[in-house]
Coordinates of C-alpha atoms in Angstrom, one line a residue:
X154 CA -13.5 3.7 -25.3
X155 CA -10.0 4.4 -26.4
X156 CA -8.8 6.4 -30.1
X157 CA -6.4 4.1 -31.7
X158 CA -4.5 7.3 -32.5
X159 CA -3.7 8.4 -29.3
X160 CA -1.8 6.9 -26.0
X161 CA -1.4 3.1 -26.3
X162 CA -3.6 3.3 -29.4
X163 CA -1.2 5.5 -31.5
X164 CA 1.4 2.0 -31.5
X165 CA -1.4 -0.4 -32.1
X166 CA 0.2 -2.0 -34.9
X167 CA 3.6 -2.6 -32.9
X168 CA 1.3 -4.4 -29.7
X169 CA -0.7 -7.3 -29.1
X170 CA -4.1 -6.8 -31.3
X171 CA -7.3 -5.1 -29.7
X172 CA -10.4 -4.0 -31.5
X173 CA -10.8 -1.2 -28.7
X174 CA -8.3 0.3 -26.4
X175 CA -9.4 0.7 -22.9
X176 CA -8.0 3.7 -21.8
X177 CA -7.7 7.1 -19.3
X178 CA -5.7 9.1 -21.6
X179 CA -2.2 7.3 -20.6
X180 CA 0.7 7.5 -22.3
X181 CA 2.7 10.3 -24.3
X182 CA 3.8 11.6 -20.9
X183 CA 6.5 14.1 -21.3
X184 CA 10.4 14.3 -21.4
X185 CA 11.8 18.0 -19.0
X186 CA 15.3 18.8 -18.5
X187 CA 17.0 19.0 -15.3
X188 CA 19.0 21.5 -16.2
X189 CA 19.7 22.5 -12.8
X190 CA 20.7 19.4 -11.5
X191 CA 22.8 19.3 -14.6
X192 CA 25.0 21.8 -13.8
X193 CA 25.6 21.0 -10.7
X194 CA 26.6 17.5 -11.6
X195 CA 28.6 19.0 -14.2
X196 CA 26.7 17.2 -17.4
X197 CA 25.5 19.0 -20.3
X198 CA 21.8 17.9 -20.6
X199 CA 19.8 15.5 -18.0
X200 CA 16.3 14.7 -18.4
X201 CA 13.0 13.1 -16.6
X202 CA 10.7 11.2 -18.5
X203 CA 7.6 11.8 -16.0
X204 CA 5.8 8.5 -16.1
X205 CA 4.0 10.3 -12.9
X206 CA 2.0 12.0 -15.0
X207 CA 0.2 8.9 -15.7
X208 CA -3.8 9.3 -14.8
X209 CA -2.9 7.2 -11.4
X210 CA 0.3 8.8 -11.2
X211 CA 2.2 5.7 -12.6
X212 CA 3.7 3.9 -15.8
X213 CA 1.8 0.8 -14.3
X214 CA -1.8 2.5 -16.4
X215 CA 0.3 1.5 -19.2
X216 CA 0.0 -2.0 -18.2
X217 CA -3.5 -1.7 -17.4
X218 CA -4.5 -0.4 -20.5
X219 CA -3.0 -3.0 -22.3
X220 CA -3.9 -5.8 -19.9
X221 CA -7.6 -4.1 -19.0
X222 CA -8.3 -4.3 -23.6
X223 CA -6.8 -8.0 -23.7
X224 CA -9.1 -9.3 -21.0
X225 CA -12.2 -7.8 -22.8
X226 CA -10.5 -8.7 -26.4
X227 CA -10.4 -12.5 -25.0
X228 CA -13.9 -12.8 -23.3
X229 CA -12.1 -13.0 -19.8
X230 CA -15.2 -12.8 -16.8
X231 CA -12.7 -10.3 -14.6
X232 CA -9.1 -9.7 -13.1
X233 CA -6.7 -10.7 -10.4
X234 CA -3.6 -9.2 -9.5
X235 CA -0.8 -8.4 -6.9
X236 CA 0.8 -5.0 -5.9
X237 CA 2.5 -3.4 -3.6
X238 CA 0.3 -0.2 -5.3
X239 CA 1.1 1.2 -8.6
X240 CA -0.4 -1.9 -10.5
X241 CA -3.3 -2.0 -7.8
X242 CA -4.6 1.4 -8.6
X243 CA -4.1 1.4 -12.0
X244 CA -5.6 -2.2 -12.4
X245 CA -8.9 -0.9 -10.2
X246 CA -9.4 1.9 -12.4
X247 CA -8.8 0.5 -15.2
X248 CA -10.6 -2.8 -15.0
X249 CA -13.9 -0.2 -13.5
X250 CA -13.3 1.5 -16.7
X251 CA -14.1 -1.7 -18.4
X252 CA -16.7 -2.8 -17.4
X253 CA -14.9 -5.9 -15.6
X254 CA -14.8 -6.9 -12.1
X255 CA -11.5 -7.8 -10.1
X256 CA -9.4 -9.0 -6.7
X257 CA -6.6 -7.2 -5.5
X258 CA -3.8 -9.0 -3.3
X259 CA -2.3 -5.9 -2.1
X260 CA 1.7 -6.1 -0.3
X261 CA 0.1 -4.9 3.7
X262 CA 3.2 -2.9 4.2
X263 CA 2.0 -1.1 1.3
X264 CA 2.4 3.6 2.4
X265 CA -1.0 4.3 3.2
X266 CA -1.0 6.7 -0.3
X267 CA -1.1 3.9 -2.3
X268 CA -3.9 2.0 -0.2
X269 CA -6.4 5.1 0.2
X270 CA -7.0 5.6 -3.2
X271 CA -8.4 1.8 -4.1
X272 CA -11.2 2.6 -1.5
X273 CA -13.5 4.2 -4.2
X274 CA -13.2 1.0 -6.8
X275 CA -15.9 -1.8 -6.7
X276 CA -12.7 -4.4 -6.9
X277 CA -12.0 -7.7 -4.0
X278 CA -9.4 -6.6 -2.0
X279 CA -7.3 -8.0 1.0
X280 CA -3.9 -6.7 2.7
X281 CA -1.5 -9.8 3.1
X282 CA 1.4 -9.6 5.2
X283 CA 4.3 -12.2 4.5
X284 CA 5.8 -10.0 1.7
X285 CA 7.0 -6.4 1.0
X286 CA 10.0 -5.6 3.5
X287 CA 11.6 -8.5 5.5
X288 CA 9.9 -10.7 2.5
X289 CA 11.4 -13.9 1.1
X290 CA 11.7 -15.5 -2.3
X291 CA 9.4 -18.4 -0.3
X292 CA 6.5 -15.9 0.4
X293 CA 6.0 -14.5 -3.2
X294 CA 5.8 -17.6 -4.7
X295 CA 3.1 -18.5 -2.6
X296 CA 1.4 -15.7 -3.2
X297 CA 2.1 -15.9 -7.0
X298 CA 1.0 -19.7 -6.6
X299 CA -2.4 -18.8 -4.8
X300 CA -3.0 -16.0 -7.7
X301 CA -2.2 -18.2 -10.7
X302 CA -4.3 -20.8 -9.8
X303 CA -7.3 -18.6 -8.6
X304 CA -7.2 -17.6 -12.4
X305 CA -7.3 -20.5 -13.8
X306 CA -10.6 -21.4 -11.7
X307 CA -12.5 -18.4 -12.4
X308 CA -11.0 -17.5 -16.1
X309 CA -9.7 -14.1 -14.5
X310 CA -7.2 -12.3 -16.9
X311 CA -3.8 -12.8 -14.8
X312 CA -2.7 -8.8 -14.1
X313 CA 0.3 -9.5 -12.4
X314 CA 2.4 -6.9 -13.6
X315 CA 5.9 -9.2 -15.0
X316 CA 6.8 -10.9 -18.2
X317 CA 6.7 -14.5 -16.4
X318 CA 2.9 -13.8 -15.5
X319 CA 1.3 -11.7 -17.8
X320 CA 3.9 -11.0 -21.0
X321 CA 1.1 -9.6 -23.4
X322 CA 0.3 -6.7 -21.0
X323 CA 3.3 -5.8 -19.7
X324 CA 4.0 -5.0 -24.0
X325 CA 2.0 -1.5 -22.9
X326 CA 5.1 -0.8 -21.2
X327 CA 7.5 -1.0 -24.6
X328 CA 5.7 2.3 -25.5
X329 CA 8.0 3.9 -22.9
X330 CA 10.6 3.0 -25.4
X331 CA 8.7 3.9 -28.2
X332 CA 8.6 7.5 -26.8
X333 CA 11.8 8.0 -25.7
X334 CA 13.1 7.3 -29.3
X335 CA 11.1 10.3 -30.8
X336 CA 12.2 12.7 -27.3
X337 CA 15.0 11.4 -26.7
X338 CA 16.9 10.2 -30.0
X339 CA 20.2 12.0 -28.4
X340 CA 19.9 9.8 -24.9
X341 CA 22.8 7.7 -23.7
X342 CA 21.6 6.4 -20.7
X343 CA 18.3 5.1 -19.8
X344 CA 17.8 5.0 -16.0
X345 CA 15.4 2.8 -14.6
X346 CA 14.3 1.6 -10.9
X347 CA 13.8 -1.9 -10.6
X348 CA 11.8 -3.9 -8.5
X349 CA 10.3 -7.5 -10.3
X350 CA 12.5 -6.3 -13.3
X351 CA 9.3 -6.0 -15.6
X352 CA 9.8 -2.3 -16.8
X353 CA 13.3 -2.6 -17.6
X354 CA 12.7 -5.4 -19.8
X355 CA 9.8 -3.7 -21.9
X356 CA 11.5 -0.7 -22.2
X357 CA 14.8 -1.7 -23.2
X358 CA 13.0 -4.1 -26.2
X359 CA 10.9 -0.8 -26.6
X360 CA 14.2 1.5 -27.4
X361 CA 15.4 -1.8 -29.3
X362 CA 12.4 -1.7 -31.6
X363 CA 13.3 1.8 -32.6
X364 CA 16.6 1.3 -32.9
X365 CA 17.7 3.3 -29.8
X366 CA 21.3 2.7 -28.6
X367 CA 20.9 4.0 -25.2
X368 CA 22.3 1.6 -22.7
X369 CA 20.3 0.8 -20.0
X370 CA 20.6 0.8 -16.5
X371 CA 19.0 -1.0 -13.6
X372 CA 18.9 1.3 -10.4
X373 CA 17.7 -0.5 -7.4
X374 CA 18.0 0.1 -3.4
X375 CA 21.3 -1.6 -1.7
X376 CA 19.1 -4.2 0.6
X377 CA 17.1 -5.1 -2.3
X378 CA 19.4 -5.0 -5.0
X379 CA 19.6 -8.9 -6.6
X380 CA 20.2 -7.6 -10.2
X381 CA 22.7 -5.4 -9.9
X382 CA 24.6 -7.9 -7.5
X383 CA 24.2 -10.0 -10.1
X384 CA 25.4 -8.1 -12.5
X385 CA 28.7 -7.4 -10.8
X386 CA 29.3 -10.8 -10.3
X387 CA 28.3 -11.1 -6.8
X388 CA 25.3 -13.8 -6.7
X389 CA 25.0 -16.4 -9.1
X390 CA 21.2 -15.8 -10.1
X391 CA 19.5 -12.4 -10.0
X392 CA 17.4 -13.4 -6.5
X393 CA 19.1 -12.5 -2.6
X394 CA 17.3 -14.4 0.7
X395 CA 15.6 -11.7 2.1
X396 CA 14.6 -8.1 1.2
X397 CA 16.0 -5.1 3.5
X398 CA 14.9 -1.9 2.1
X399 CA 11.8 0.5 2.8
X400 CA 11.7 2.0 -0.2
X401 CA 8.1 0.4 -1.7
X402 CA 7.5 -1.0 -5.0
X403 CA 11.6 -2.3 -5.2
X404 CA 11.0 -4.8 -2.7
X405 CA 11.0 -8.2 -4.6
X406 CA 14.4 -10.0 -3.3
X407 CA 13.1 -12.8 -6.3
X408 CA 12.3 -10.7 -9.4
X409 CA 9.9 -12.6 -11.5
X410 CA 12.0 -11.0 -14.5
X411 CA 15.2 -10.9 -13.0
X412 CA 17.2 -12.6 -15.4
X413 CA 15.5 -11.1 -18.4
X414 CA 16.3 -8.0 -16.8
X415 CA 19.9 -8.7 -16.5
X416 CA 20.0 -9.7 -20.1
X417 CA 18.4 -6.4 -21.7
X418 CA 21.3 -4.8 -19.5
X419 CA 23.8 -6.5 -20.7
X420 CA 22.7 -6.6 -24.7
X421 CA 22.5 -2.6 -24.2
X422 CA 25.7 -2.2 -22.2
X423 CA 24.8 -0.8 -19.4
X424 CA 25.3 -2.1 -15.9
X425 CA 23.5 -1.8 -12.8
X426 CA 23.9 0.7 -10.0
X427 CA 22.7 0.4 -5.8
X428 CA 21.9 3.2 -3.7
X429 CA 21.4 2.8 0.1
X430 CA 17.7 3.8 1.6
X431 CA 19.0 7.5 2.8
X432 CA 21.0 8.4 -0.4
X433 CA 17.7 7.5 -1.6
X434 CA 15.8 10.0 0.1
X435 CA 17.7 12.6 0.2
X436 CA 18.3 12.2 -3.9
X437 CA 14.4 12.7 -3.6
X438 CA 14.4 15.6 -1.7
X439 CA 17.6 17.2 -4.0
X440 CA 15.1 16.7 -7.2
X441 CA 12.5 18.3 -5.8
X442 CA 14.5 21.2 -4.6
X443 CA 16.4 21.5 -7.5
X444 CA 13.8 21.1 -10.4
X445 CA 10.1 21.2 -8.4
X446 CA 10.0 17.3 -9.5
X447 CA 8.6 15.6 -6.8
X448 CA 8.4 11.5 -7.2
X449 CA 8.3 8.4 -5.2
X450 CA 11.0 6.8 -3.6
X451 CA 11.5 4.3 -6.1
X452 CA 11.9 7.4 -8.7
X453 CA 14.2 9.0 -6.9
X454 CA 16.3 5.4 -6.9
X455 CA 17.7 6.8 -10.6
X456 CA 18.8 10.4 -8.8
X457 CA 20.9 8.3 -6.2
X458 CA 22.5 6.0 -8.7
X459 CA 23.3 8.9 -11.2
X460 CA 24.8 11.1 -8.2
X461 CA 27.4 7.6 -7.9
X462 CA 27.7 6.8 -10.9
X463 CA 29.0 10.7 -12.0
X464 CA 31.4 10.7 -8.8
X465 CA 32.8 7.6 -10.4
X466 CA 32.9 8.5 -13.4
X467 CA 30.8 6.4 -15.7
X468 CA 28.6 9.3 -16.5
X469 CA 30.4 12.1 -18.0
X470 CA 29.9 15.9 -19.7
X471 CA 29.3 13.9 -22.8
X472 CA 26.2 12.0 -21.9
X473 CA 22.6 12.7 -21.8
X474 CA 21.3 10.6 -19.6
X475 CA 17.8 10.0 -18.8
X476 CA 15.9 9.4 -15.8
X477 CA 12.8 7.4 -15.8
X478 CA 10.0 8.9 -13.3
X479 CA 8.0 5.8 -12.3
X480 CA 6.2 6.7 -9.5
X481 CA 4.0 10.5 -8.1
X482 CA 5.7 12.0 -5.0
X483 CA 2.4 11.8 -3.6
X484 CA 1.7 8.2 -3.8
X485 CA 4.2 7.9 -0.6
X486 CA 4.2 10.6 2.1
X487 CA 5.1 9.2 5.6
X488 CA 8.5 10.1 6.1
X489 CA 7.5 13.9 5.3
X490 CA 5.2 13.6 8.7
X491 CA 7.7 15.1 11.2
X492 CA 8.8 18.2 9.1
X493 CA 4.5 18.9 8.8
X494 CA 4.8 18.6 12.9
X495 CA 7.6 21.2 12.7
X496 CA 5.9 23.8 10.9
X497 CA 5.8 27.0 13.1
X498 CA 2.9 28.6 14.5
X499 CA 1.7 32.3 14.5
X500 CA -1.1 34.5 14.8
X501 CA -2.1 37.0 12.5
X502 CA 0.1 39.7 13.7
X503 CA 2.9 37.6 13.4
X504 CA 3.0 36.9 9.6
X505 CA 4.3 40.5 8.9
X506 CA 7.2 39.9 10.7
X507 CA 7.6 36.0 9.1
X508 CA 7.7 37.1 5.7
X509 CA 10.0 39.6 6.5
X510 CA 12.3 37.4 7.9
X511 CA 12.1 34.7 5.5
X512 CA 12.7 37.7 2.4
X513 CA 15.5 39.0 4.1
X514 CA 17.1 35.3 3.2
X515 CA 15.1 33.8 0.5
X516 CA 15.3 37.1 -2.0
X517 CA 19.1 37.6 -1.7
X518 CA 19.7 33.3 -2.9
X519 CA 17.7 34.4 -6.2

């Protein structure tokens, strides 16, 4: 089902032991340059390591993988999980690739991208409102609570995508870290958005098992932002009351692996960086622009917290930072519905005349 020599499989010794890798060719995803956003910010070398490129367009088929081979390793009858999307989709097709059935408790606010694509999977699924935006600490416990214990009745492997759930699978992610040591070995800084604080923890003890330096950094949106606010000294526990951001997949105001988050941070030296929701956006929009990268939201969290963190100066000329690409631009495309109303309309005499005018512009900025 899976080469041991390739994706997850070419680390097998360094995770936990499978006979067979259930896989969809994940992994091994590759490290560009931004060289044009590098100039501009004035650094010598930037670069994306495009998790996006993922079969379900996300790291969370690295978690899949891994979690998808233990269940069938251990004899487990199927799957349950939570997800706001990512680990949905991932965990559908990756649990239909093995053979092994599964519920889905997906966040309702979840962008219709993310929902549409679980329609095809034979998996349970409901919608449940209560958390996502405007969520509390309260709500996803319950939900965690109702989740944990469903396992434990119907010996369901646990797919919940954080250390304090499901610690074995979420090792898929370390191979993150793994690769960026053989791209990368020249990196600084290690970007990262953070939601539940899982895939900062497995890759930071990914670039620690190689020996990488890079210090690590936890970019998350300003009304969701526990661990950096605790980080700078603002909260006394990486958890805030209430979530205030629409940016998806960073909206956990309780991160299951907050404080293990907080700690790979600090034993890499790095710190942690906020953006607000429309730096956030328009950081998106700037990368695609700029480079032809087009992410999620939560991606684009790293763009908005390097543009800060250059204009105040902890990033210099000197660094090489890179920018972990969690998330496809396609998985959340609402907010791009008014400029597809705008688009103009013309017959098929008019397009002479259209082109012309848009060369007489476009050429001459080339």
């Amino acid at each position: 089902m899976g080469a041991r020599g390739a994706g997850l499989g070419r680390f097998a010794a360094d995770l936990p032991a499978v006979d067979e890798f259930v896989s969809l060719g994940e992994g091994d995803t590759p490290l560009i340059p931004l060289d044009v956003l590098a100039r501009r910010l004035g650094l010598r070398h930037l670069s994306a390591k495009m998790e996006s490129l993922n079969p379900t367009g996300s790291y969370k088929d690295r978690v899949a993988a891994m979690s998808l081979s233990l269940a069938r390793q251990r004899g487990d009858t199927g799957w349950i999980a939570t997800s706001s999307g990512n680990a949905g989709l991932a965990m559908a097709a990756y649990g239909t690739r093995a053979g092994l059935p599964g519920f889905l408790c997906l966040v309702a606010s979840a962008p219709l991208e993310k929902r549409l694509p679980l329609m095809p999977y034979p998996i349970g699924l409901v919608a449940v409102d209560g958390v996502g935006r405007q969520s509390t600490g309260t709500s996803e416990s319950v939900l965690f609570d109702h989740v944990c214990a469903a396992a434990e009745r119907h010996r369901l492997f646990l797919g919940v995508t954080a250390h304090a759930f499901n610690p074995d699978g979420m090792r898929g992610i370390d191979t993150i870290g793994y690769e960026l040591a053989e791209q990368a070995p020249d990196a600084t800084h290690v970007y990262v958005p953070t939601g539940g604080g899982g895939l900062l923890v497995a890759v930071a003890r990914g670039l620690r098992h190689r020996n990488h330096p890079a210090r690590v950094v936890v970019a998350q949106p300003e009304g969701c932002a526990p661990i950096v606010r605790f980080l700078d000294g603002e909260v006394p526990r990486p958890a805030v009351d209430r979530c205030d951001t629409d940016i998806s997949a960073l909206q956990l105001p309780h991160p299951p692996d907050g404080q293990l988050a907080a700690d790979a941070v600090l034993h890499s030296r790095g710190w942690g960086t906020a953006a607000d929701d429309k730096a956030i956006l328009s950081a998106q929009r700037l990368l695609a622009a700029t480079e032809g990268v087009f992410v999620e939201p939560a991606s684009a969290a790293t763009v908005a917290c390097l543009l800060a963190d250059v204009e105040r100066g902890r990033i210099t000329a000197d660094d090489h930072p890179v920018l972990l690409m969690s998330g496809a631009g396609w998985k959340d495309l609402g907010r791009f519905a008014e400029d597809v109303d705008r688009l103009p309309m013309v017959d098929l005499a008019g397009v002479p005349d259209r082109v012309d005018a848009w060369a007489a512009t476009a050429t001459t900025r080339t």
